[in-house]
Amino acid sequence: MATDVVELILADHRRFEELFRELRDRTADRTALLGDLAELLVAHAEAEESKVYPALKRYKQVDDHEVDHGAEEHAEGHQALLALMEVSDTESEEWEDKLEELVEALNHHVDEEERTILNDAREQVAEERRAELGKDFVEERQERIADGCGDIEYVRRLAKATADRID
């Protein structure tokens, strides 16, 4: 199992893409898949913001603006996730539209984060430190999952808190 924080984050990104492909399948159990996505997405974002982003901001060659922007994009993702979770009919056009809005927001974030923050981290942060951050990231992510972070009420509170933060 990888311990490098960059590799762990990239693995989660690839899992998001898999879940999006599965969620687009009208024959799939979309409710269960959305629960899996919500859990991983929220835990991932919160672990990045609490353990990874603050540590990366200490490195001069890692762009602080990009790190802050990544947190703003997490907030946008939480809003889009909540909008999708609040649509009860997974067969509806509204659900399809909200899914695509979430996919678009997340793909934009993933692309930017991989090109900026993660590339900088790979080049500027020592391998040992990336391994330490990876351990912290996984522990925090698992803690958030254990706390039920994919539950709609949790996502509502998070979306409200992050909306207040970016207003």
PDB file of C-alpha atoms in Angstrom:
ATOM      1  CA  MET A   1       0.000   0.000   0.000  1.00  0.00           C
ATOM      2  CA  ALA A   2       1.272   3.446  -0.911  1.00  0.00           C
ATOM      3  CA  THR A   3       2.163   5.796   1.914  1.00  0.00           C
ATOM      4  CA  ASP A   4       3.210   8.838  -0.139  1.00  0.00           C
ATOM      5  CA  VAL A   5       0.499  11.454   0.368  1.00  0.00           C
ATOM      6  CA  VAL A   6       0.624  12.422  -3.304  1.00  0.00           C
ATOM      7  CA  GLU A   7       0.016   8.820  -4.401  1.00  0.00           C
ATOM      8  CA  LEU A   8      -2.773   8.378  -1.843  1.00  0.00           C
ATOM      9  CA  ILE A   9      -4.553  11.514  -3.026  1.00  0.00           C
ATOM     10  CA  LEU A  10      -4.166  10.463  -6.652  1.00  0.00           C
ATOM     11  CA  ALA A  11      -5.627   7.030  -5.818  1.00  0.00           C
ATOM     12  CA  ASP A  12      -8.678   8.721  -4.297  1.00  0.00           C
ATOM     13  CA  HIS A  13      -9.024  10.872  -7.411  1.00  0.00           C
ATOM     14  CA  ARG A  14      -9.049   7.770  -9.600  1.00  0.00           C
ATOM     15  CA  ARG A  15     -11.679   6.219  -7.287  1.00  0.00           C
ATOM     16  CA  PHE A  16     -13.864   9.321  -7.716  1.00  0.00           C
ATOM     17  CA  GLU A  17     -13.656   8.835 -11.484  1.00  0.00           C
ATOM     18  CA  GLU A  18     -14.677   5.171 -11.143  1.00  0.00           C
ATOM     19  CA  LEU A  19     -17.622   6.113  -8.966  1.00  0.00           C
ATOM     20  CA  PHE A  20     -18.727   8.755 -11.467  1.00  0.00           C
ATOM     21  CA  ARG A  21     -18.683   6.179 -14.267  1.00  0.00           C
ATOM     22  CA  GLU A  22     -20.748   3.821 -12.130  1.00  0.00           C
ATOM     23  CA  LEU A  23     -23.172   6.584 -11.117  1.00  0.00           C
ATOM     24  CA  ARG A  24     -23.864   7.342 -14.777  1.00  0.00           C
ATOM     25  CA  ASP A  25     -25.087   3.756 -15.245  1.00  0.00           C
ATOM     26  CA  ARG A  26     -28.876   3.870 -14.896  1.00  0.00           C
ATOM     27  CA  THR A  27     -28.964   0.164 -13.962  1.00  0.00           C
ATOM     28  CA  ALA A  28     -26.615   0.606 -11.001  1.00  0.00           C
ATOM     29  CA  ASP A  29     -27.622   1.061  -7.372  1.00  0.00           C
ATOM     30  CA  ARG A  30     -27.140   4.805  -7.542  1.00  0.00           C
ATOM     31  CA  THR A  31     -28.194   5.416  -3.958  1.00  0.00           C
ATOM     32  CA  ALA A  32     -25.505   3.100  -2.588  1.00  0.00           C
ATOM     33  CA  LEU A  33     -22.892   4.451  -4.992  1.00  0.00           C
ATOM     34  CA  LEU A  34     -23.733   8.031  -4.039  1.00  0.00           C
ATOM     35  CA  GLY A  35     -23.299   7.074  -0.389  1.00  0.00           C
ATOM     36  CA  ASP A  36     -19.870   5.634  -1.182  1.00  0.00           C
ATOM     37  CA  LEU A  37     -18.914   8.757  -3.120  1.00  0.00           C
ATOM     38  CA  ALA A  38     -20.167  11.139  -0.443  1.00  0.00           C
ATOM     39  CA  GLU A  39     -18.266   9.313   2.275  1.00  0.00           C
ATOM     40  CA  LEU A  40     -14.965   9.230   0.413  1.00  0.00           C
ATOM     41  CA  LEU A  41     -15.295  12.716  -1.046  1.00  0.00           C
ATOM     42  CA  VAL A  42     -16.026  14.436   2.260  1.00  0.00           C
ATOM     43  CA  ALA A  43     -13.418  12.441   4.195  1.00  0.00           C
ATOM     44  CA  HIS A  44     -10.824  13.104   1.477  1.00  0.00           C
ATOM     45  CA  ALA A  45     -11.474  16.866   1.386  1.00  0.00           C
ATOM     46  CA  GLU A  46     -11.492  17.232   5.157  1.00  0.00           C
ATOM     47  CA  ALA A  47      -8.287  15.203   5.533  1.00  0.00           C
ATOM     48  CA  GLU A  48      -6.582  17.339   2.882  1.00  0.00           C
ATOM     49  CA  GLU A  49      -7.698  20.568   4.542  1.00  0.00           C
ATOM     50  CA  SER A  50      -6.792  19.561   8.080  1.00  0.00           C
ATOM     51  CA  LYS A  51      -3.577  17.563   7.533  1.00  0.00           C
ATOM     52  CA  VAL A  52      -2.112  18.103   4.067  1.00  0.00           C
ATOM     53  CA  TYR A  53      -2.829  21.667   2.968  1.00  0.00           C
ATOM     54  CA  PRO A  54      -1.523  23.347   6.157  1.00  0.00           C
ATOM     55  CA  ALA A  55       1.707  21.336   5.955  1.00  0.00           C
ATOM     56  CA  LEU A  56       2.207  22.141   2.268  1.00  0.00           C
ATOM     57  CA  LYS A  57       1.767  25.869   2.877  1.00  0.00           C
ATOM     58  CA  ARG A  58       5.023  25.774   4.864  1.00  0.00           C
ATOM     59  CA  TYR A  59       7.002  25.052   1.682  1.00  0.00           C
ATOM     60  CA  LYS A  60       8.048  28.140  -0.271  1.00  0.00           C
ATOM     61  CA  GLN A  61       7.801  26.385  -3.637  1.00  0.00           C
ATOM     62  CA  VAL A  62       4.236  25.213  -3.006  1.00  0.00           C
ATOM     63  CA  ASP A  63       1.884  27.994  -4.082  1.00  0.00           C
ATOM     64  CA  ASP A  64      -0.194  29.129  -1.069  1.00  0.00           C
ATOM     65  CA  HIS A  65      -2.794  30.642  -3.375  1.00  0.00           C
ATOM     66  CA  GLU A  66      -3.334  27.274  -5.073  1.00  0.00           C
ATOM     67  CA  VAL A  67      -3.680  25.569  -1.679  1.00  0.00           C
ATOM     68  CA  ASP A  68      -6.276  28.130  -0.580  1.00  0.00           C
ATOM     69  CA  HIS A  69      -8.032  27.815  -3.928  1.00  0.00           C
ATOM     70  CA  GLY A  70      -8.153  24.033  -3.457  1.00  0.00           C
ATOM     71  CA  ALA A  71     -10.057  24.521  -0.196  1.00  0.00           C
ATOM     72  CA  GLU A  72     -12.496  26.883  -1.964  1.00  0.00           C
ATOM     73  CA  GLU A  73     -13.086  24.230  -4.613  1.00  0.00           C
ATOM     74  CA  HIS A  74     -13.764  21.663  -1.890  1.00  0.00           C
ATOM     75  CA  ALA A  75     -16.514  23.978  -0.633  1.00  0.00           C
ATOM     76  CA  GLU A  76     -18.002  24.167  -4.133  1.00  0.00           C
ATOM     77  CA  GLY A  77     -17.834  20.385  -4.355  1.00  0.00           C
ATOM     78  CA  HIS A  78     -19.676  20.020  -1.034  1.00  0.00           C
ATOM     79  CA  GLN A  79     -22.438  22.289  -2.352  1.00  0.00           C
ATOM     80  CA  ALA A  80     -22.758  20.246  -5.552  1.00  0.00           C
ATOM     81  CA  LEU A  81     -22.702  16.975  -3.590  1.00  0.00           C
ATOM     82  CA  LEU A  82     -25.485  18.174  -1.316  1.00  0.00           C
ATOM     83  CA  ALA A  83     -27.573  19.304  -4.292  1.00  0.00           C
ATOM     84  CA  LEU A  84     -27.320  15.803  -5.757  1.00  0.00           C
ATOM     85  CA  MET A  85     -28.009  14.069  -2.443  1.00  0.00           C
ATOM     86  CA  GLU A  86     -31.183  16.115  -2.006  1.00  0.00           C
ATOM     87  CA  VAL A  87     -32.708  14.772  -5.242  1.00  0.00           C
ATOM     88  CA  SER A  88     -34.585  11.644  -4.211  1.00  0.00           C
ATOM     89  CA  ASP A  89     -35.438  10.238  -7.655  1.00  0.00           C
ATOM     90  CA  THR A  90     -32.221   8.770  -9.066  1.00  0.00           C
ATOM     91  CA  GLU A  91     -34.043   8.167 -12.369  1.00  0.00           C
ATOM     92  CA  SER A  92     -34.973  11.829 -12.870  1.00  0.00           C
ATOM     93  CA  GLU A  93     -33.487  14.351 -15.243  1.00  0.00           C
ATOM     94  CA  GLU A  94     -32.827  16.613 -12.257  1.00  0.00           C
ATOM     95  CA  TRP A  95     -30.659  13.882 -10.697  1.00  0.00           C
ATOM     96  CA  GLU A  96     -28.740  13.498 -13.966  1.00  0.00           C
ATOM     97  CA  ASP A  97     -28.195  17.260 -14.153  1.00  0.00           C
ATOM     98  CA  LYS A  98     -26.994  17.486 -10.542  1.00  0.00           C
ATOM     99  CA  LEU A  99     -24.650  14.536 -11.108  1.00  0.00           C
ATOM    100  CA  GLU A 100     -23.075  16.291 -14.076  1.00  0.00           C
ATOM    101  CA  GLU A 101     -22.686  19.505 -12.070  1.00  0.00           C
ATOM    102  CA  LEU A 102     -20.855  17.540  -9.366  1.00  0.00           C
ATOM    103  CA  VAL A 103     -18.706  15.726 -11.939  1.00  0.00           C
ATOM    104  CA  GLU A 104     -17.788  19.025 -13.583  1.00  0.00           C
ATOM    105  CA  ALA A 105     -16.884  20.703 -10.268  1.00  0.00           C
ATOM    106  CA  LEU A 106     -14.838  17.751  -9.076  1.00  0.00           C
ATOM    107  CA  ASN A 107     -13.044  17.148 -12.356  1.00  0.00           C
ATOM    108  CA  HIS A 108     -12.060  20.811 -12.466  1.00  0.00           C
ATOM    109  CA  HIS A 109     -10.696  20.633  -8.917  1.00  0.00           C
ATOM    110  CA  VAL A 110      -8.870  17.337  -9.454  1.00  0.00           C
ATOM    111  CA  ASP A 111      -7.240  18.615 -12.634  1.00  0.00           C
ATOM    112  CA  GLU A 112      -6.034  21.832 -10.995  1.00  0.00           C
ATOM    113  CA  GLU A 113      -4.891  20.127  -7.804  1.00  0.00           C
ATOM    114  CA  GLU A 114      -2.912  17.504  -9.711  1.00  0.00           C
ATOM    115  CA  ARG A 115      -1.240  20.068 -11.985  1.00  0.00           C
ATOM    116  CA  THR A 116      -0.346  22.535  -9.242  1.00  0.00           C
ATOM    117  CA  ILE A 117      -0.408  21.436  -5.608  1.00  0.00           C
ATOM    118  CA  LEU A 118       0.462  17.775  -6.091  1.00  0.00           C
ATOM    119  CA  ASN A 119       3.169  18.360  -8.683  1.00  0.00           C
ATOM    120  CA  ASP A 120       4.723  20.992  -6.408  1.00  0.00           C
ATOM    121  CA  ALA A 121       4.513  18.630  -3.434  1.00  0.00           C
ATOM    122  CA  ARG A 122       6.141  15.809  -5.367  1.00  0.00           C
ATOM    123  CA  GLU A 123       9.016  18.066  -6.411  1.00  0.00           C
ATOM    124  CA  GLN A 124       9.496  20.137  -3.246  1.00  0.00           C
ATOM    125  CA  VAL A 125       8.597  17.896  -0.302  1.00  0.00           C
ATOM    126  CA  ALA A 126      10.998  15.178   0.803  1.00  0.00           C
ATOM    127  CA  GLU A 127       9.871  11.586   0.377  1.00  0.00           C
ATOM    128  CA  GLU A 128       9.969  10.948   4.140  1.00  0.00           C
ATOM    129  CA  ARG A 129       7.761  13.965   4.809  1.00  0.00           C
ATOM    130  CA  ARG A 130       5.307  12.882   2.095  1.00  0.00           C
ATOM    131  CA  ALA A 131       5.125   9.486   3.828  1.00  0.00           C
ATOM    132  CA  GLU A 132       4.401  11.165   7.185  1.00  0.00           C
ATOM    133  CA  LEU A 133       1.712  13.287   5.564  1.00  0.00           C
ATOM    134  CA  GLY A 134       0.308  10.175   3.915  1.00  0.00           C
ATOM    135  CA  LYS A 135      -0.032   8.475   7.278  1.00  0.00           C
ATOM    136  CA  ASP A 136      -1.746  11.554   8.742  1.00  0.00           C
ATOM    137  CA  PHE A 137      -4.023  11.847   5.697  1.00  0.00           C
ATOM    138  CA  VAL A 138      -5.149   8.195   5.893  1.00  0.00           C
ATOM    139  CA  GLU A 139      -5.739   8.379   9.649  1.00  0.00           C
ATOM    140  CA  GLU A 140      -7.801  11.550   9.355  1.00  0.00           C
ATOM    141  CA  ARG A 141      -9.753  10.231   6.363  1.00  0.00           C
ATOM    142  CA  GLN A 142     -10.596   7.018   8.244  1.00  0.00           C
ATOM    143  CA  GLU A 143     -11.606   8.978  11.322  1.00  0.00           C
ATOM    144  CA  ARG A 144     -14.017  11.100   9.262  1.00  0.00           C
ATOM    145  CA  ILE A 145     -15.481   7.991   7.629  1.00  0.00           C
ATOM    146  CA  ALA A 146     -15.968   6.395  11.051  1.00  0.00           C
ATOM    147  CA  ASP A 147     -17.800   9.578  12.130  1.00  0.00           C
ATOM    148  CA  GLY A 148     -20.324   9.151   9.292  1.00  0.00           C
ATOM    149  CA  CYS A 149     -19.178  12.060   7.155  1.00  0.00           C
ATOM    150  CA  GLY A 150     -21.120  10.780   4.120  1.00  0.00           C
ATOM    151  CA  ASP A 151     -24.475  11.170   5.874  1.00  0.00           C
ATOM    152  CA  ILE A 152     -26.709  13.831   4.324  1.00  0.00           C
ATOM    153  CA  GLU A 153     -27.048  15.751   7.602  1.00  0.00           C
ATOM    154  CA  TYR A 154     -23.258  15.908   7.933  1.00  0.00           C
ATOM    155  CA  VAL A 155     -22.976  17.110   4.324  1.00  0.00           C
ATOM    156  CA  ARG A 156     -25.670  19.751   4.984  1.00  0.00           C
ATOM    157  CA  ARG A 157     -23.755  21.107   7.982  1.00  0.00           C
ATOM    158  CA  LEU A 158     -20.493  21.039   6.038  1.00  0.00           C
ATOM    159  CA  ALA A 159     -22.043  22.753   3.007  1.00  0.00           C
ATOM    160  CA  LYS A 160     -23.484  25.489   5.222  1.00  0.00           C
ATOM    161  CA  ALA A 161     -20.200  26.006   7.059  1.00  0.00           C
ATOM    162  CA  THR A 162     -18.177  26.132   3.852  1.00  0.00           C
ATOM    163  CA  ALA A 163     -20.707  28.451   2.171  1.00  0.00           C
ATOM    164  CA  ASP A 164     -20.381  30.833   5.113  1.00  0.00           C
ATOM    165  CA  ARG A 165     -16.588  30.621   4.806  1.00  0.00           C
ATOM    166  CA  ILE A 166     -16.478  31.554   1.109  1.00  0.00           C
ATOM    167  CA  ASP A 167     -19.135  34.289   1.276  1.00  0.00           C
TER     168      ASP A 167
END
